[in-house]
Backbone as JSON, one array per atom type, in Angstrom:
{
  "sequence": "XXXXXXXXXXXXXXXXXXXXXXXXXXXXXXXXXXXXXXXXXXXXXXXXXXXXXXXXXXXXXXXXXXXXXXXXXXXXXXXXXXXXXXXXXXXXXXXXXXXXXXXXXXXXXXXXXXXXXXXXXXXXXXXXXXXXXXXXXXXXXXXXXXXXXXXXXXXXXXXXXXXXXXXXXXXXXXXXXXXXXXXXXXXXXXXXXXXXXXXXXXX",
  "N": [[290.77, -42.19, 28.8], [289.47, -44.93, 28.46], [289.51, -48.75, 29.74], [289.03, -50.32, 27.77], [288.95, -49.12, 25.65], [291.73, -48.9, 25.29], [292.5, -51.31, 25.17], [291.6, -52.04, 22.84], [293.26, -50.4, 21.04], [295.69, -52.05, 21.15], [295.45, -54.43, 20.54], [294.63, -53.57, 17.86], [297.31, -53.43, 16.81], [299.07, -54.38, 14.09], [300.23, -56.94, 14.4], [299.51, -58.07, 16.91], [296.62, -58.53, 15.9], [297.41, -60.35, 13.61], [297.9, -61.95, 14.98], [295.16, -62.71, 16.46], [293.09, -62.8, 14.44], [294.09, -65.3, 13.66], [293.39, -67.23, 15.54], [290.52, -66.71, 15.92], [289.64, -68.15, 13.88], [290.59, -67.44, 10.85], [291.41, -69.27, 8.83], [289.97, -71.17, 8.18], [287.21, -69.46, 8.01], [288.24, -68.35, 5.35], [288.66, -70.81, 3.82], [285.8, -70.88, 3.31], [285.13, -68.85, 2.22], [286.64, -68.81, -0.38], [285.7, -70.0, -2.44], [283.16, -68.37, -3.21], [284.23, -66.09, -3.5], [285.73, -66.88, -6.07], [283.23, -67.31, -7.68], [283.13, -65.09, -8.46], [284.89, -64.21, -10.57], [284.66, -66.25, -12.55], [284.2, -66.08, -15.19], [285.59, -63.6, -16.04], [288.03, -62.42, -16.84], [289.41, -60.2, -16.21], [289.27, -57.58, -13.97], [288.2, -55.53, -11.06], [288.18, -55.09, -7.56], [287.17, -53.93, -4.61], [287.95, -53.49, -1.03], [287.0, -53.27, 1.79], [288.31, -51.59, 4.87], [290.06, -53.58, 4.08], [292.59, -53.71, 4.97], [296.07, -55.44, 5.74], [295.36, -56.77, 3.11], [294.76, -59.63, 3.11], [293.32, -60.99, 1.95], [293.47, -61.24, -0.64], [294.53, -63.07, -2.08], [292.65, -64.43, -3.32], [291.34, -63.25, -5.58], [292.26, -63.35, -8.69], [295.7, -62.55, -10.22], [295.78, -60.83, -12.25], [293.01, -59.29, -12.06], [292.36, -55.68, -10.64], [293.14, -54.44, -7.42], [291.77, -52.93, -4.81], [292.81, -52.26, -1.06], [291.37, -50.68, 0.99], [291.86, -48.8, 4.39], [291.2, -47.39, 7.18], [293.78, -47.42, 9.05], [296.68, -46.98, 8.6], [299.44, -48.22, 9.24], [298.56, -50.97, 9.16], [297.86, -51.04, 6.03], [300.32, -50.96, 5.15], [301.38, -53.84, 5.43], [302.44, -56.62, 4.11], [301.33, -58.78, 2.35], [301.01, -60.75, 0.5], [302.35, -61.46, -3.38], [301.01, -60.49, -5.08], [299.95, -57.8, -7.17], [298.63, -54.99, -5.27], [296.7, -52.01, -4.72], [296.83, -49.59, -2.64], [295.01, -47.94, -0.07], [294.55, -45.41, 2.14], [291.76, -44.51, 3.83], [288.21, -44.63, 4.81], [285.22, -46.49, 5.49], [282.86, -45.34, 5.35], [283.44, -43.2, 3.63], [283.95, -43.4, 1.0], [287.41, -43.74, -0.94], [286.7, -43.58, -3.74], [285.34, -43.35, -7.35], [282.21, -43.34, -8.76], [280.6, -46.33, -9.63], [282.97, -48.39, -10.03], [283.71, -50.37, -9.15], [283.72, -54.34, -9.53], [283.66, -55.82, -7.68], [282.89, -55.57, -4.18], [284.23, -56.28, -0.97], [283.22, -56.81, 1.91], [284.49, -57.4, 4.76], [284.81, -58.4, 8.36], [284.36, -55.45, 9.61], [281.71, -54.84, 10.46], [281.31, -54.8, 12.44], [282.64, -53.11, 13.88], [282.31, -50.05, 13.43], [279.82, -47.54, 14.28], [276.26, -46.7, 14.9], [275.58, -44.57, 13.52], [277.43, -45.17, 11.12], [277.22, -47.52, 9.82], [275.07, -48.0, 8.25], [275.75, -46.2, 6.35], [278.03, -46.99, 5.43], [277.14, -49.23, 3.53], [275.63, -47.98, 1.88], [278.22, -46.4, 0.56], [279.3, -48.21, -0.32], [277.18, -49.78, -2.69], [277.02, -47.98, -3.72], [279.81, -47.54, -5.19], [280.14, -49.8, -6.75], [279.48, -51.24, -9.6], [276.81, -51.55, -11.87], [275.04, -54.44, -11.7], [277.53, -55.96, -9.88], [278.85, -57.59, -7.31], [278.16, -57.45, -4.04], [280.02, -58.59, -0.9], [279.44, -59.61, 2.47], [281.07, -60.28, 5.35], [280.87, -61.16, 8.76], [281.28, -61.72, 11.93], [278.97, -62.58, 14.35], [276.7, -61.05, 17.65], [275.73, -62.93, 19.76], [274.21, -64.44, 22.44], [274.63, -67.19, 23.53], [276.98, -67.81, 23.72], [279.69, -68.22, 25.3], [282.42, -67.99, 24.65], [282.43, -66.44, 22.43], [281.46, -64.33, 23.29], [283.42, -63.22, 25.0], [285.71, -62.43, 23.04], [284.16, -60.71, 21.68], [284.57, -59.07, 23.79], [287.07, -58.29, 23.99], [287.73, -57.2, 21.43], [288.67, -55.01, 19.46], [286.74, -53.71, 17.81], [283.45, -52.31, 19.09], [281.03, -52.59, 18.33], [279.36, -55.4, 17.83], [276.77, -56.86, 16.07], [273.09, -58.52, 16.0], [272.25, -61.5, 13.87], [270.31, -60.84, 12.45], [269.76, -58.03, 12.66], [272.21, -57.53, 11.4], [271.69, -58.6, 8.82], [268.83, -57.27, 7.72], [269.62, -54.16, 7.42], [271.42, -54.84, 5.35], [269.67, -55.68, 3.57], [267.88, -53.92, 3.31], [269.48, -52.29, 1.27], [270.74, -53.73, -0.65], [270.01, -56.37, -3.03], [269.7, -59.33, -2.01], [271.14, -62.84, -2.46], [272.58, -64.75, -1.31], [272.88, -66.72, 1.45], [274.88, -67.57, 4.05], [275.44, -69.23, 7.2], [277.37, -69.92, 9.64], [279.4, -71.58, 12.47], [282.05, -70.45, 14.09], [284.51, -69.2, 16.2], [283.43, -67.3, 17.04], [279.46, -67.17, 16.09], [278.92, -66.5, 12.36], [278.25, -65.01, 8.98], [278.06, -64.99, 5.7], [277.41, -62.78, 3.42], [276.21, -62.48, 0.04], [275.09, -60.42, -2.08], [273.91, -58.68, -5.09], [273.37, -54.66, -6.57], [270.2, -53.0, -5.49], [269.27, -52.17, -7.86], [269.72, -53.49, -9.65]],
  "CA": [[290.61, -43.33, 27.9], [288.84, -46.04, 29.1], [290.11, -49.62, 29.85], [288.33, -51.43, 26.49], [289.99, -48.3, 24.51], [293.51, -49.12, 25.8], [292.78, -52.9, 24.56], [291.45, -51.66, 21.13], [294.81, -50.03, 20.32], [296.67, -53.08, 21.71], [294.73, -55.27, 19.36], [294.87, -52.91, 16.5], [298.48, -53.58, 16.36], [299.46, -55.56, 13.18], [300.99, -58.47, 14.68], [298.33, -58.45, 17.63], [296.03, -58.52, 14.71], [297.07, -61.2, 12.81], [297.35, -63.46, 15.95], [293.76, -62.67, 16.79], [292.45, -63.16, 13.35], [294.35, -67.04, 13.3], [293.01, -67.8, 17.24], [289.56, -66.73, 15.34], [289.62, -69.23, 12.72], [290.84, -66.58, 9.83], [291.69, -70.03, 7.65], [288.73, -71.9, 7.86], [286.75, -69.28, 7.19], [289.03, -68.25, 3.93], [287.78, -71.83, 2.77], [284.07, -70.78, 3.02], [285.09, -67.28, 1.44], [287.16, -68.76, -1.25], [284.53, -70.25, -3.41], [282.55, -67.06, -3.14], [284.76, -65.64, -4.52], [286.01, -67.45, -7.35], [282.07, -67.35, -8.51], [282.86, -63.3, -9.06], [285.52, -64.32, -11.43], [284.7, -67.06, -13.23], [283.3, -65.72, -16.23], [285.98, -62.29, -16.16], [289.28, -62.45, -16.86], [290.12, -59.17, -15.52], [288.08, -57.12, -13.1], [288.27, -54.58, -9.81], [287.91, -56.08, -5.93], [287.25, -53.1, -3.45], [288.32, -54.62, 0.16], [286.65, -52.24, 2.48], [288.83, -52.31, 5.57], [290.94, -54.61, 3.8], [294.17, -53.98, 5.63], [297.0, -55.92, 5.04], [295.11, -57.24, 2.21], [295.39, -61.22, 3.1], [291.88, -61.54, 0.93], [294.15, -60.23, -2.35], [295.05, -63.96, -2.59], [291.4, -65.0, -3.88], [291.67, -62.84, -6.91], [293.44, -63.22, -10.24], [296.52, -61.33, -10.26], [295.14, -59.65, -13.46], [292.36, -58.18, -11.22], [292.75, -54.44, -9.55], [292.52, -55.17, -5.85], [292.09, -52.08, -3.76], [292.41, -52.4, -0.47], [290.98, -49.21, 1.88], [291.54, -48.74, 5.7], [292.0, -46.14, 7.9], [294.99, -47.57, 9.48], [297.67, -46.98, 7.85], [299.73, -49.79, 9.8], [298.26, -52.5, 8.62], [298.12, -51.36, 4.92], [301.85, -51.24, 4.8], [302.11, -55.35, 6.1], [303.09, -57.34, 3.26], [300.19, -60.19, 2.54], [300.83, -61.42, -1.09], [303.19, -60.75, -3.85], [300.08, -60.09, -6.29], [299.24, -56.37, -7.04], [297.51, -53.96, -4.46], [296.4, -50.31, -4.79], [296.36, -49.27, -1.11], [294.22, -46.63, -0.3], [293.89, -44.52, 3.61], [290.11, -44.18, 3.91], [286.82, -45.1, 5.71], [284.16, -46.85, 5.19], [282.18, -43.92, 5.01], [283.67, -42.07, 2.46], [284.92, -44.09, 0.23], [287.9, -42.61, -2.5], [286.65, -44.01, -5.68], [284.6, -42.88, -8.37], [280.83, -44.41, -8.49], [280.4, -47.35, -10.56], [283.83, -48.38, -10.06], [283.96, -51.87, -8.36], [282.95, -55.36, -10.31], [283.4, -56.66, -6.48], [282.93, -54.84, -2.55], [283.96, -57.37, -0.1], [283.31, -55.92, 3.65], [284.85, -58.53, 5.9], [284.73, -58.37, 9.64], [284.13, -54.61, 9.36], [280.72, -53.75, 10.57], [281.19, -54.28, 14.47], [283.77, -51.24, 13.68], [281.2, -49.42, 12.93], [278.74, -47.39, 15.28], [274.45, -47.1, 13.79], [275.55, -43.79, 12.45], [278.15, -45.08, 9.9], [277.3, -48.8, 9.2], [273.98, -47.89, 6.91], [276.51, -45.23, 5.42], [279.24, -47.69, 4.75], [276.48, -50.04, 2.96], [275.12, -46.8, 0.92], [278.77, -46.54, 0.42], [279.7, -50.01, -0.88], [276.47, -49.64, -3.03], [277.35, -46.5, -5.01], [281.39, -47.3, -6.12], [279.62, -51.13, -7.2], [279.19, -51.16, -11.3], [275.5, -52.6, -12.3], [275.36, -56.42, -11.61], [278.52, -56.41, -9.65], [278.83, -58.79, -6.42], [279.07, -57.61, -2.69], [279.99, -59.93, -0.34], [279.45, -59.34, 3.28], [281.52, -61.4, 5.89], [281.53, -61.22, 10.05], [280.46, -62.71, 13.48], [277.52, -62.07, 14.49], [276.33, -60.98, 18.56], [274.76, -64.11, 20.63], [274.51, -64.35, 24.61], [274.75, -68.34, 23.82], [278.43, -68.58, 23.31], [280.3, -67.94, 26.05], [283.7, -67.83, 24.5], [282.76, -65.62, 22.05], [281.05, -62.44, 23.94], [284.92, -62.8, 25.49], [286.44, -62.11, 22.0], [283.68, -59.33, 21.62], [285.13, -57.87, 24.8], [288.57, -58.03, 23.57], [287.88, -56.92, 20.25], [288.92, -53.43, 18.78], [285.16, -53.17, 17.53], [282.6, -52.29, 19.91], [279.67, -52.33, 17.53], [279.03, -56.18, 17.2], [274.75, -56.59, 16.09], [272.54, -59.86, 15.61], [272.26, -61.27, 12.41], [268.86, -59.99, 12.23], [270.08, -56.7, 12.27], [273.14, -56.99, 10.0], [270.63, -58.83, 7.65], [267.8, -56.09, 7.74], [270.45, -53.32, 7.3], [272.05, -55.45, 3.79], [268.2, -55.85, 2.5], [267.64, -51.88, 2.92], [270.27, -51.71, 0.35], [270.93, -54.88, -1.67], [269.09, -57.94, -3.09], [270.44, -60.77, -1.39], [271.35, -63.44, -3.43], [272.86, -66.08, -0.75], [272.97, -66.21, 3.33], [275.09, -68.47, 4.73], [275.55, -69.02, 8.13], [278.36, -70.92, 10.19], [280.13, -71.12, 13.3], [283.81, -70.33, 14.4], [284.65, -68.74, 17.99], [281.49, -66.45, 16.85], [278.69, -67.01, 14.73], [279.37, -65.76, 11.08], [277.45, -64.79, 8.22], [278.64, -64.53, 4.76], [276.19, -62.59, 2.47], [276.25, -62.34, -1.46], [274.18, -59.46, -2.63], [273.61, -57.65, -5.87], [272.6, -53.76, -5.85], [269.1, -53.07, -5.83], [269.06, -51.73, -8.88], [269.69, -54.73, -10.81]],
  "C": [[290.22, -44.56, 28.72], [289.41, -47.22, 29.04], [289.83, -50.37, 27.96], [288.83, -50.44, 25.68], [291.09, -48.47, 24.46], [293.42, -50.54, 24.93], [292.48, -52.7, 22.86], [292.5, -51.28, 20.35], [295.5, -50.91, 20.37], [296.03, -53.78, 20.74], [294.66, -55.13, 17.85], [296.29, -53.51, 16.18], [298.55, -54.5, 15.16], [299.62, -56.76, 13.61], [299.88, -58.52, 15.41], [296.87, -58.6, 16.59], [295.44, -59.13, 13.83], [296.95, -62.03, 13.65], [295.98, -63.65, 16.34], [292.89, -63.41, 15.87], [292.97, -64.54, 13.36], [293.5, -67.7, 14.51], [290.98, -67.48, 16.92], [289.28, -67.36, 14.17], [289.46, -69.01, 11.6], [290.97, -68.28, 8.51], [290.79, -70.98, 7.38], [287.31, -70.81, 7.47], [287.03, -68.72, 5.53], [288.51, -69.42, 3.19], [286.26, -72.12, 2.47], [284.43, -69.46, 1.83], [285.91, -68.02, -0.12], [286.46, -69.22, -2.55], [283.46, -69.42, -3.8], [282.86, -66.36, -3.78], [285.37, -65.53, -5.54], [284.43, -67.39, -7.99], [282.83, -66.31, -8.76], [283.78, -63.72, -10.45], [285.64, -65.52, -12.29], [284.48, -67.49, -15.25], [284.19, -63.86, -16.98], [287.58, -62.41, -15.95], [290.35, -61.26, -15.96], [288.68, -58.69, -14.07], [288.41, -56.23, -11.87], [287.66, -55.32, -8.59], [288.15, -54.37, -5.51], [287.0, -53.66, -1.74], [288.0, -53.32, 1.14], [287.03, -52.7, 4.02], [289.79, -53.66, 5.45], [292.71, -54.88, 4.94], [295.12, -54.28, 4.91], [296.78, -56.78, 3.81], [295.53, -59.2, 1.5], [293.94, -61.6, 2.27], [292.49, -61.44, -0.84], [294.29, -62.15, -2.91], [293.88, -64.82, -3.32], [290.85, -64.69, -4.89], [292.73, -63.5, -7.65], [294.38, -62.62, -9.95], [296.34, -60.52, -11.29], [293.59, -58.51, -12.85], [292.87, -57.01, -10.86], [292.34, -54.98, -8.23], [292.77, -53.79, -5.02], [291.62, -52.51, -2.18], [292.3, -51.22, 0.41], [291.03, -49.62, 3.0], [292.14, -47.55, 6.46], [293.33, -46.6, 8.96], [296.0, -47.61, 8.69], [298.89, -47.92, 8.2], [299.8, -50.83, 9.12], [298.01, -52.14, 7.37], [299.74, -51.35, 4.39], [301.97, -52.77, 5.48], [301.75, -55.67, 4.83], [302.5, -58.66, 3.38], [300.59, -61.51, 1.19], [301.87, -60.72, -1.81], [302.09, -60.4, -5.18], [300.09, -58.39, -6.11], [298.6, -55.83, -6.15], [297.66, -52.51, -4.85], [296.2, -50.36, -3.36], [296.02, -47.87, -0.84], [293.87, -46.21, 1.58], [292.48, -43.76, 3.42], [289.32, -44.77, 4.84], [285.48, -45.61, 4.89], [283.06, -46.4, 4.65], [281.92, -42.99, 4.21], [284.87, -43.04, 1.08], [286.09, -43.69, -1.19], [287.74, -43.69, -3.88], [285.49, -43.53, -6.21], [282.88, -43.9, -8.07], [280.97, -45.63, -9.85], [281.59, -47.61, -11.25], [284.37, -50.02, -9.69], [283.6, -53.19, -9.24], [282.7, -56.1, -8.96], [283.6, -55.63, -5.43], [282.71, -55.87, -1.89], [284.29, -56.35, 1.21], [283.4, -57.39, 4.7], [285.4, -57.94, 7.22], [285.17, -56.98, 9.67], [282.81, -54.11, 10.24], [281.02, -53.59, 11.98], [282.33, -53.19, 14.94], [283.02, -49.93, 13.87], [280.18, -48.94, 13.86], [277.37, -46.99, 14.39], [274.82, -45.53, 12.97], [276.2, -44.18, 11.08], [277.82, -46.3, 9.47], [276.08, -48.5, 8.04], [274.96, -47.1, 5.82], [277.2, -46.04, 4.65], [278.34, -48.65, 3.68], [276.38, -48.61, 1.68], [276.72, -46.46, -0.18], [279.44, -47.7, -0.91], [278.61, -50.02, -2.44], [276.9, -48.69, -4.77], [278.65, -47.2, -5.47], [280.8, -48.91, -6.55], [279.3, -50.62, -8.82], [277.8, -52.26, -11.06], [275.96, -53.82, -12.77], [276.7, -57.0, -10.93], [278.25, -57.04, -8.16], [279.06, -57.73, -5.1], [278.77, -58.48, -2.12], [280.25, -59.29, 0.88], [279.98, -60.53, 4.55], [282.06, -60.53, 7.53], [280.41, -62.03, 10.78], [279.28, -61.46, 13.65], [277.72, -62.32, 16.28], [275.34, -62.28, 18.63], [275.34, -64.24, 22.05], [274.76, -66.12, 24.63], [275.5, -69.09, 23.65], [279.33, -67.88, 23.58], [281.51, -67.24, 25.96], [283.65, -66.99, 23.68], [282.44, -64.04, 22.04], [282.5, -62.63, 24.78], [285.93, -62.14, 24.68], [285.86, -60.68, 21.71], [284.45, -58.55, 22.57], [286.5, -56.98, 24.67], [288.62, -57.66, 22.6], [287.96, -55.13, 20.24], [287.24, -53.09, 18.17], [283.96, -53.07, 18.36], [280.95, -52.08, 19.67], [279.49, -53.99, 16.71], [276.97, -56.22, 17.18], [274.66, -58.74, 15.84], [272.56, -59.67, 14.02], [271.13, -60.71, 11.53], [269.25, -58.14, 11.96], [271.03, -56.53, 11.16], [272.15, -57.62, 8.68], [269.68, -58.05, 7.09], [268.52, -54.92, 7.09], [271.31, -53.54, 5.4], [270.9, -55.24, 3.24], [267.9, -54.97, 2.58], [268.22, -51.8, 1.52], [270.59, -52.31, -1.05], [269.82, -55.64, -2.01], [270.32, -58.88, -3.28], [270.06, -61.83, -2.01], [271.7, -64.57, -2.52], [272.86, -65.29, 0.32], [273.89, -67.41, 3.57], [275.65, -68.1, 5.97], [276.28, -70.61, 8.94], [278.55, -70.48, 11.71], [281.83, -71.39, 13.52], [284.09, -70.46, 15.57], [283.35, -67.73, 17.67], [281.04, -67.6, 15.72], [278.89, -66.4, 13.62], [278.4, -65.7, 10.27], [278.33, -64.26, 6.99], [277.03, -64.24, 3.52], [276.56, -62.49, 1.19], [275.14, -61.85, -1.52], [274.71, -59.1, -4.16], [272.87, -56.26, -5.49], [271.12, -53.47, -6.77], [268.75, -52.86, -6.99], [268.8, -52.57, -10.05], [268.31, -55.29, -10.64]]
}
């Protein structure tokens, strides 16, 4: 096992986890994401959220509590931590294979997820995300993005449990295979970020 595999498990940990995600500026971007996602529900009293890689499901708090909110990850860990006292369905899965029915979702939010991801499974997990989506329903795509011109945060890449971060050119290219992109925005944190809003092609 290699040194950067030893730190991936150490990082995985829950608690190592959530301290990472606050020391990465988890609450400032929550106030870019939270208006994002109040559009999905503005107009729907009820509705389904699929949280791909959700975890401990600290995104549950941007729904309704009359929403379904599943959240899927293959750690089983971090879907037993205790985020919210709203509703969750917690579900042991992958990106990949997702357990729900097709045309199942009104929302697929994939947050800081793809650099998880190696080139075989990230088109999958999109194809994925795609299919359990109901016609006209919202995904929303949210992580850092690879750049050599910010020092501090190819250090976080190093330290990160995901060893599959891309440019945004690529995670952009890879969304427009699959979706029609509807918004881009683009910020910075300790990385570069990118929050996308798509519809699927179909619409």
């Amino acid at each position: 096992m290699s040194i950067r595999d030893v730190l991936g498990r150490i990082v995985s940990h829950p608690r190592i986890n959530r301290f990472q995600t606050r020391l990465l500026g988890q609450s400032r971007l929550d106030a870019r994401l939270n208006p994002v996602a109040a559009h999905t529900f503005e107009d729907a009293p009820t509705g389904t959220v699929v949280d791909i890689g959700g975890g401990s499901a600290r995104s549950r708090q941007m729904w309704p509590a009359e929403w379904t909110y599943y959240s899927i990850d293959p750690d089983s860990r971090l879907l037993e931590v205790e985020s919210t006292d709203k509703p969750i369905k917690r579900l042991v899965g992958d990106a990949a294979s997702l357990p729900l029915p097709d045309n199942s979702a009104d929302v697929v939010l994939m947050q800081c997820v793809s650099h998880h991801l190696d080139d075989s499974i990230w088109p999958v997990s999109l194809s994925e995300a795609n299919r359990v989506l109901k016609p006209g329903g919202s995904f929303i795509f949210v992580d850092g993005v690879w750049t050599k011109r910010r020092w501090l945060s190819r250090v976080f890449w190093k330290l990160d449990a995901g060893h599959y971060p891309r440019t945004s050119e690529q995670l952009e290219s890879a969304i427009n295979d699959k979706f029609c992109v509807l918004d881009t925005e683009r910020f910075a944190l300790v990385h570069h970020s990118l929050i996308i809003t798509a519809k699927p092609l179909s619409d």
